[in-house]
PDB file of C-alpha atoms in Angstrom:
ATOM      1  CA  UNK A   1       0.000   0.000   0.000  1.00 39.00           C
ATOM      2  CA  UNK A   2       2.542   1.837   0.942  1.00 35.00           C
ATOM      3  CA  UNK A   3       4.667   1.510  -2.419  1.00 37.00           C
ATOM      4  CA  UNK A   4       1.245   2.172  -4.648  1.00 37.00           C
ATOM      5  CA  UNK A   5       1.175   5.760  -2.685  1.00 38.00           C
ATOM      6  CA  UNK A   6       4.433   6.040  -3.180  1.00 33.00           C
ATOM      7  CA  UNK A   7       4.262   5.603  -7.179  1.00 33.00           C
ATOM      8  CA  UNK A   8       1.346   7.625  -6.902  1.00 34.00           C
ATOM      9  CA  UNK A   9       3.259  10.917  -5.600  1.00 35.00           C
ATOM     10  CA  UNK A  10       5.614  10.297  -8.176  1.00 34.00           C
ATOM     11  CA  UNK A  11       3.483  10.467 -10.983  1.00 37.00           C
ATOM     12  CA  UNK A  12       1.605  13.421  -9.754  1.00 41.00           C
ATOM     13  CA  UNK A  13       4.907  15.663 -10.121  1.00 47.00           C
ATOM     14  CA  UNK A  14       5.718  17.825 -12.852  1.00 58.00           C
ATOM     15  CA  UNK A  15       8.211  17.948 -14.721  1.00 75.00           C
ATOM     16  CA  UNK A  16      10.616  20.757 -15.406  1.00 87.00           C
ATOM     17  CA  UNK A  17      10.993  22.282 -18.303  1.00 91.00           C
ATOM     18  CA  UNK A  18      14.740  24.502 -18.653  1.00 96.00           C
ATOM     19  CA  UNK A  19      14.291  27.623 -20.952  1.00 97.00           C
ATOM     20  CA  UNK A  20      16.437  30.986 -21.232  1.00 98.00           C
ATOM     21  CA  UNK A  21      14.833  34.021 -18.958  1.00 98.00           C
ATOM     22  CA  UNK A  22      15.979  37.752 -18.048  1.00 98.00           C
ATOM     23  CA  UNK A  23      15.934  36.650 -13.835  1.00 98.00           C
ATOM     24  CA  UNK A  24      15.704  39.522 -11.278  1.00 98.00           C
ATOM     25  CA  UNK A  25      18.189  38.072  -8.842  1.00 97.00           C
ATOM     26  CA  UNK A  26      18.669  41.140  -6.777  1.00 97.00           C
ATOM     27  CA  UNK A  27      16.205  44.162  -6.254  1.00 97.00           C
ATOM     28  CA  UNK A  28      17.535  47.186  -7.503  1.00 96.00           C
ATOM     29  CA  UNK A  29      19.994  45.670  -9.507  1.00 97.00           C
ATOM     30  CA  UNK A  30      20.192  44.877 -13.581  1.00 97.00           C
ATOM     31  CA  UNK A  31      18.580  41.676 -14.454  1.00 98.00           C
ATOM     32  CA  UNK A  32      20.768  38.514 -15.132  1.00 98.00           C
ATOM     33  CA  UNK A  33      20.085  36.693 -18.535  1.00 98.00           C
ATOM     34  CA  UNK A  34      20.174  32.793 -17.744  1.00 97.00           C
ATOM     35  CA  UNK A  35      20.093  29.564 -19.733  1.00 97.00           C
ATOM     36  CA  UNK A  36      18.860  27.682 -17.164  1.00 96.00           C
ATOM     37  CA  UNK A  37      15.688  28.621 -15.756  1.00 97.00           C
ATOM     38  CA  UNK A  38      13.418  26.308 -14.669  1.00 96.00           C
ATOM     39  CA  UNK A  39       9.767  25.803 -14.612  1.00 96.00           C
ATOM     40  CA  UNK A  40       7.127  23.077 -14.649  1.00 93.00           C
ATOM     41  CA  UNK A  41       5.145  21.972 -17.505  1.00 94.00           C
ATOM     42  CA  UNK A  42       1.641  23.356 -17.767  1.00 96.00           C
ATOM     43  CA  UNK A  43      -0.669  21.416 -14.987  1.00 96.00           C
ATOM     44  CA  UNK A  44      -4.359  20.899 -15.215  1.00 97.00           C
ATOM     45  CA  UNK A  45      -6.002  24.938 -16.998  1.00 98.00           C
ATOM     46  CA  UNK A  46      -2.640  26.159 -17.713  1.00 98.00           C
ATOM     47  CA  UNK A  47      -0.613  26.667 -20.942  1.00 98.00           C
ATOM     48  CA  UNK A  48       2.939  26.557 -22.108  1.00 98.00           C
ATOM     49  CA  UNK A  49       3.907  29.672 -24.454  1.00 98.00           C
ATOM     50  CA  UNK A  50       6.671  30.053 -26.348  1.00 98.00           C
ATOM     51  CA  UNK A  51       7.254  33.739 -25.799  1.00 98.00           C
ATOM     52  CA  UNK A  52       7.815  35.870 -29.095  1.00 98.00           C
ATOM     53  CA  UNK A  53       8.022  39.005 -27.689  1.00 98.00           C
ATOM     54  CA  UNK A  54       6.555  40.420 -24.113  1.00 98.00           C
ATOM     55  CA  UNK A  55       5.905  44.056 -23.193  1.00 96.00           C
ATOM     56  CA  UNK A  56       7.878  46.430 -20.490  1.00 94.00           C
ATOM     57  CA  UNK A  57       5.608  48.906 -18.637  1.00 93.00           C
ATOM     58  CA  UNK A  58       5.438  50.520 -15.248  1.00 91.00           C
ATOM     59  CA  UNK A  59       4.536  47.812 -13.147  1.00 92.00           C
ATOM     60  CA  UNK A  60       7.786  45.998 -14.207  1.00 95.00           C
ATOM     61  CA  UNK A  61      10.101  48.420 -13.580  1.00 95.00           C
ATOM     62  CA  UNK A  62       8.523  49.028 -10.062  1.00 96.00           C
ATOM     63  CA  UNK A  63       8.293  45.102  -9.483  1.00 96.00           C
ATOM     64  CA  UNK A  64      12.294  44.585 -10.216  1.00 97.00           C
ATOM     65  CA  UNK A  65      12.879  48.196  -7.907  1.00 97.00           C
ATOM     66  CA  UNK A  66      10.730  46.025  -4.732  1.00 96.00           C
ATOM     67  CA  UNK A  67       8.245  48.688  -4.859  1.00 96.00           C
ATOM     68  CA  UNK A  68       5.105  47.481  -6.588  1.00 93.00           C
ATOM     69  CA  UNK A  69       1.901  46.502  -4.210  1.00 91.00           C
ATOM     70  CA  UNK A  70       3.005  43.009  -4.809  1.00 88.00           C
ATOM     71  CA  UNK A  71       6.465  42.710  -3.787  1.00 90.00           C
ATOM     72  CA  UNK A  72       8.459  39.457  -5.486  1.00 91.00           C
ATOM     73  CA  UNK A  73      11.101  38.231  -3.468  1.00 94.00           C
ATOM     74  CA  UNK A  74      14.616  37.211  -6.223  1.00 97.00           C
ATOM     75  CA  UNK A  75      14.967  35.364  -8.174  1.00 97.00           C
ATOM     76  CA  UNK A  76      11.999  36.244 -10.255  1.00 97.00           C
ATOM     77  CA  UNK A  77      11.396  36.507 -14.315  1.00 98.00           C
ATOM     78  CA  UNK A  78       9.192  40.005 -14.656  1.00 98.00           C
ATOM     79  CA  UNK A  79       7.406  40.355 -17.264  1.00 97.00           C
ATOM     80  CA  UNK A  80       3.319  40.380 -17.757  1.00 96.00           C
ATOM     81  CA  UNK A  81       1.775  40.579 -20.984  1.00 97.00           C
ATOM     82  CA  UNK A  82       3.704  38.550 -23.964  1.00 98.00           C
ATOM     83  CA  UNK A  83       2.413  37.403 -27.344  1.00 98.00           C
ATOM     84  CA  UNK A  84       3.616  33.864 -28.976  1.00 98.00           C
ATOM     85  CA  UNK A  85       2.691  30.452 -29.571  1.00 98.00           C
ATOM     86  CA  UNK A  86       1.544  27.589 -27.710  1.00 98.00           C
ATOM     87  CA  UNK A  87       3.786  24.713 -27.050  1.00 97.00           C
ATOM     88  CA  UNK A  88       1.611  22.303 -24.937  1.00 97.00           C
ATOM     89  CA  UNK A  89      -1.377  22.732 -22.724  1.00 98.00           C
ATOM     90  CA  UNK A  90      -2.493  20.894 -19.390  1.00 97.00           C
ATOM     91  CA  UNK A  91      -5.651  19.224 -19.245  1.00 97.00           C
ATOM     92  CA  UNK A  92      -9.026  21.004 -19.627  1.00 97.00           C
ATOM     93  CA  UNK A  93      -7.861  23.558 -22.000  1.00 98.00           C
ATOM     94  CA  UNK A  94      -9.934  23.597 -25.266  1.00 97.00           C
ATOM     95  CA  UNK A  95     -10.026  26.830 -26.349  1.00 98.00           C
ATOM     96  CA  UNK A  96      -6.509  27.264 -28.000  1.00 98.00           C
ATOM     97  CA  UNK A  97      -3.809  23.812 -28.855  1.00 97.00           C
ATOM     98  CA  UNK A  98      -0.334  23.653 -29.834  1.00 97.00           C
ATOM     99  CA  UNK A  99       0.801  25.855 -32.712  1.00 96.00           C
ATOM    100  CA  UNK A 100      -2.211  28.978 -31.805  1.00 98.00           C
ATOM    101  CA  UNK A 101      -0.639  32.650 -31.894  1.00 98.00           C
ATOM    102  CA  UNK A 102      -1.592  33.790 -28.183  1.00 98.00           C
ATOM    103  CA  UNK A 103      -1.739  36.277 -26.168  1.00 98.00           C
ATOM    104  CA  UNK A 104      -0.735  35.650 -22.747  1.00 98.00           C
ATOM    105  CA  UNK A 105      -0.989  37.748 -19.659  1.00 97.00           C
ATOM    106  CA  UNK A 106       1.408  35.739 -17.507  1.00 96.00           C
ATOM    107  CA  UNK A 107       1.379  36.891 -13.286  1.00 89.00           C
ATOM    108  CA  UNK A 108       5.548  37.806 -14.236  1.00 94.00           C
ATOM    109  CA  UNK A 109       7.522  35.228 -16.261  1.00 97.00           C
ATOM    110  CA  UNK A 110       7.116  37.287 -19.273  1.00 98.00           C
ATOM    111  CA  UNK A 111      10.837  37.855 -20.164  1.00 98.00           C
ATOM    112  CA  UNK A 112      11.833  34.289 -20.973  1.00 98.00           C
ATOM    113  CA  UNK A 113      11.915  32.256 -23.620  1.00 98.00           C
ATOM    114  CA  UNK A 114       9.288  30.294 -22.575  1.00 98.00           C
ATOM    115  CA  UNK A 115       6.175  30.688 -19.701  1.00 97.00           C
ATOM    116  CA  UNK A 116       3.337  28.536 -18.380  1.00 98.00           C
ATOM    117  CA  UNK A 117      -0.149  30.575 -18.085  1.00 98.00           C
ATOM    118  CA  UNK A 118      -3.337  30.482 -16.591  1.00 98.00           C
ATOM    119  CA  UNK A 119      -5.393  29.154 -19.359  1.00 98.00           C
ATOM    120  CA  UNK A 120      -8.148  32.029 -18.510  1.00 97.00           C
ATOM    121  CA  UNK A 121      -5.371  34.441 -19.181  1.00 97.00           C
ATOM    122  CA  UNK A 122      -4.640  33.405 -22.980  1.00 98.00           C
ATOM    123  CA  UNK A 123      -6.375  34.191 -25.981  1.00 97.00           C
ATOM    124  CA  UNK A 124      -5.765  33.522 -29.860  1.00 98.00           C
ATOM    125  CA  UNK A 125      -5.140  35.998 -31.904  1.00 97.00           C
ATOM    126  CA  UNK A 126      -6.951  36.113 -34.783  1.00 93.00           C
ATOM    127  CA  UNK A 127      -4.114  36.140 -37.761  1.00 92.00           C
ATOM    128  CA  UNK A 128      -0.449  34.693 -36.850  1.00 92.00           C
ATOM    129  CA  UNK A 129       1.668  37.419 -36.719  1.00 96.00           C
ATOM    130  CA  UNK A 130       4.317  37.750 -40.415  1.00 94.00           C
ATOM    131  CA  UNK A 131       7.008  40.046 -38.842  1.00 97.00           C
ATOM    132  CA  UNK A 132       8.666  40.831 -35.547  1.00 96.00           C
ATOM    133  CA  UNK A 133       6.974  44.045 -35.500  1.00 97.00           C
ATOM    134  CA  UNK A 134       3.659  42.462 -35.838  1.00 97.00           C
ATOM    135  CA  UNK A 135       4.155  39.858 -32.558  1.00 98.00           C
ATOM    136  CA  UNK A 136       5.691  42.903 -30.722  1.00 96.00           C
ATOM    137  CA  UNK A 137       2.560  45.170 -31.705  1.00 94.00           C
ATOM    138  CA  UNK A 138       0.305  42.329 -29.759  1.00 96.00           C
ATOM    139  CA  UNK A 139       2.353  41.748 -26.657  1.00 96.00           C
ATOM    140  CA  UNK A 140       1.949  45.144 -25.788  1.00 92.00           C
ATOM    141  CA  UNK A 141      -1.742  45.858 -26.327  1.00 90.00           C
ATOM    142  CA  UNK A 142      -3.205  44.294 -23.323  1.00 92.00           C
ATOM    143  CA  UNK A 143      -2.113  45.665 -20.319  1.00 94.00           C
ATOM    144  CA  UNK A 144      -2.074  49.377 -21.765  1.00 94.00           C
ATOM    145  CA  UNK A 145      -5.415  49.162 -22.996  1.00 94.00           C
ATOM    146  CA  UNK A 146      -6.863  46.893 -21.026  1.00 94.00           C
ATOM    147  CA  UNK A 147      -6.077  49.546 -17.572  1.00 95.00           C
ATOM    148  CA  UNK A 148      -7.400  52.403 -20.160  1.00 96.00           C
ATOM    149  CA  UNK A 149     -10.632  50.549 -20.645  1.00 96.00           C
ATOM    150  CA  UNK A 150     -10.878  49.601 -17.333  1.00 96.00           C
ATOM    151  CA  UNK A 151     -10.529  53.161 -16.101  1.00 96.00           C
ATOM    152  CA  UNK A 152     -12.698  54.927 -18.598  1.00 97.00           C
ATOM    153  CA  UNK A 153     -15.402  52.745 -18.816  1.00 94.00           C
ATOM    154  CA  UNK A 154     -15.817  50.627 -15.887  1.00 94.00           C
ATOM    155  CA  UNK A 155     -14.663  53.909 -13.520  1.00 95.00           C
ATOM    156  CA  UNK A 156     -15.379  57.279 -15.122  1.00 95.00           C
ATOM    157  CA  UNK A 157     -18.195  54.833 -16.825  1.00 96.00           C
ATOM    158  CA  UNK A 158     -17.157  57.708 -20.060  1.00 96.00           C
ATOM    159  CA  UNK A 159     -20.235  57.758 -22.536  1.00 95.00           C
ATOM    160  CA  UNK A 160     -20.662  59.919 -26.116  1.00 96.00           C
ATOM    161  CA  UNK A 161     -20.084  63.548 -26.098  1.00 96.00           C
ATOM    162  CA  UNK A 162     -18.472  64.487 -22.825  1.00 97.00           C
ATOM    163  CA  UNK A 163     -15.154  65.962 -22.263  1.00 97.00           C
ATOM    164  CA  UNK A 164     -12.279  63.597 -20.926  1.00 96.00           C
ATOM    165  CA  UNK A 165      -8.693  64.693 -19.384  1.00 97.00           C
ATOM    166  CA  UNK A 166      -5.870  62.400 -19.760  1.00 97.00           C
ATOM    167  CA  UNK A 167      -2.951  63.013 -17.897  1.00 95.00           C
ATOM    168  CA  UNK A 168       0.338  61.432 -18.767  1.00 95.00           C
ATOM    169  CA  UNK A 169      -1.288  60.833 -22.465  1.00 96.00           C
ATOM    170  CA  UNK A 170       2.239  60.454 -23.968  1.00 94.00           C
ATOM    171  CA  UNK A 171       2.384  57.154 -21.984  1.00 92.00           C
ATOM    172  CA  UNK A 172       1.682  53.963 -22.635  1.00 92.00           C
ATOM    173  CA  UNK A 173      -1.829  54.284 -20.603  1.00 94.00           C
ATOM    174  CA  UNK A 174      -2.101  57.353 -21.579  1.00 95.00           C
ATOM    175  CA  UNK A 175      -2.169  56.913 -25.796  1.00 95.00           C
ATOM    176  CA  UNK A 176      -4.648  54.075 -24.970  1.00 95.00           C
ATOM    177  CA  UNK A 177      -6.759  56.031 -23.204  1.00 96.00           C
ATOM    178  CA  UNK A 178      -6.346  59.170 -25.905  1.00 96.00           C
ATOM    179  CA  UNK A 179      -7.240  56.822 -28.722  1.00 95.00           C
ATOM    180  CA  UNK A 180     -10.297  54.844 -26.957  1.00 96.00           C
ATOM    181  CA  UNK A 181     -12.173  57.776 -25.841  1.00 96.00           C
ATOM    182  CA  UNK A 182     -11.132  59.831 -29.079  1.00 95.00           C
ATOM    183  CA  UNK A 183     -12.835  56.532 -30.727  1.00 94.00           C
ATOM    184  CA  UNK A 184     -15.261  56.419 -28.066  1.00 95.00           C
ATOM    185  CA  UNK A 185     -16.833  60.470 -29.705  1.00 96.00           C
ATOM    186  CA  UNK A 186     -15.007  62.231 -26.850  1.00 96.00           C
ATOM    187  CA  UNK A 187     -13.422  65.751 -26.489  1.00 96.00           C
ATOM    188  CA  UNK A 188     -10.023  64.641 -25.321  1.00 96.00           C
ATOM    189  CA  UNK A 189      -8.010  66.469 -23.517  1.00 96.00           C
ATOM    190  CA  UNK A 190      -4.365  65.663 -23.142  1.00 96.00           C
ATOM    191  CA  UNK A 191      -1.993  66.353 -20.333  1.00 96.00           C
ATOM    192  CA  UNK A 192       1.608  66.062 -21.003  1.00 96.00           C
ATOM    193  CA  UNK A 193       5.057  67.030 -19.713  1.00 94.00           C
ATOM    194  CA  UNK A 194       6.290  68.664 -22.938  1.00 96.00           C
ATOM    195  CA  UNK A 195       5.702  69.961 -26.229  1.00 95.00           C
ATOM    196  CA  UNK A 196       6.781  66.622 -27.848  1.00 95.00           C
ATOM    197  CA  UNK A 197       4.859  64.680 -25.960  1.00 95.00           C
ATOM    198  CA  UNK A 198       1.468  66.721 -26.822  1.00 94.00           C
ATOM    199  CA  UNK A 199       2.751  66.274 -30.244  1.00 95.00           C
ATOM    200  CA  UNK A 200       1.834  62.613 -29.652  1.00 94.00           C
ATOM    201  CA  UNK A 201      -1.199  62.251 -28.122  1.00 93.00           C
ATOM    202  CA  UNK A 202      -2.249  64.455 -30.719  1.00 92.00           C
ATOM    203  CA  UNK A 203      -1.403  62.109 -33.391  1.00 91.00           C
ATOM    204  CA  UNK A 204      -3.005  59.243 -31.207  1.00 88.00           C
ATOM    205  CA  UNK A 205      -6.281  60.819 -30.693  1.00 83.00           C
ATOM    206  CA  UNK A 206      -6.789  62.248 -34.341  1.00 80.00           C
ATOM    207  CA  UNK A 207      -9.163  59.547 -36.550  1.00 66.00           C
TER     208      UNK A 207
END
């Protein structure tokens, strides 16, 4: 009995998977490129992505500093939005397979070669990305606009016709939110720390 519980915990383990990452290894402190990384192949909801490119924003660079709301403890990958392909997935995932272009908001593990994912957090994208530019273009659409939709529609609840003020519209947040309440029949107003940086949230919130 004892032996059958024995074989039982063994087959219930995961294996690890070794992939190349940008590792946080010391707060403050540039990130270390390694070779061998380790994580676990994608359990029961998750999937494993094979990272084509992954976005940078704010939360990052305060994550690797120790001084996001969520402090990480090194070693850690950062890294939460990527775009890329899926490589396996664990059991009760149906809605994308090997060889998909994803979308993946990862909880950090971005910035490595490879990541596993809450299933609920990737989605296909509709056309497989041809160039570099392309796959870069849709790892870094979901956490900018996705806090810019969140904020304008679900907290200012913005509607047709009334006048909205951005500030920090030459950021990443910031063009989002230009562009979706420009698209949205807005008066947008944009904020900005300098001339050049008017000059482009003006370009992102004309049609």
């Amino acid at each position: 009995m004892l032996a059958v519980r024995a074989v039982a915990r063994v087959a219930l383990r995961r294996r690890g998977i070794t992939t190349t990452a940008a590792v946080c290894t010391e707060l403050g402190a540039p990130l270390t490129v390694r070779d061998d990384w380790k994580i676990e192949e994608p359990g029961p909801g998750e999937v494993l992505v094979a990272t084509k490119a992954a976005g940078l924003n704010f939360a990052e660079v305060l994550q690797t500093k120790g001084l996001y709301q969520e402090r990480l403890e090194p070693p850690f990958v950062p890294g939460n939005e990527c775009s890329g392909t899926v490589e396996a997935v664990g059991a009760g995932v149906a809605h994308v397979k090997a060889g998909d272009a994803v979308v993946a908001l990862p909880r950090g593990g971005a910035w490595a070669r490879h990541c596993v994912v809450n299933g609920a957090a990737v989605a296909p994208l509709p056309k497989i990305p041809k160039t570099e530019a392309e796959w870069r273009q849709a790892a870094s659409l979901a956490v900018a606009y996705g806090t810019a939709d969140m904020a304008l529609r679900r907290r200012a609840r913005m509607s047709e016709g009334e006048t909205v003020l951005i500030t920090a519209a030459a950021g990443g947040v910031g063009l989002a939110a230009v562009e979706l309440a420009a698209h949205a029949g807005c008066r947008v107003i944009a904020a900005t720390g300098s001339p050049e940086k008017a000059e482009i949230a003006l370009a992102a919130g004309e049609p």
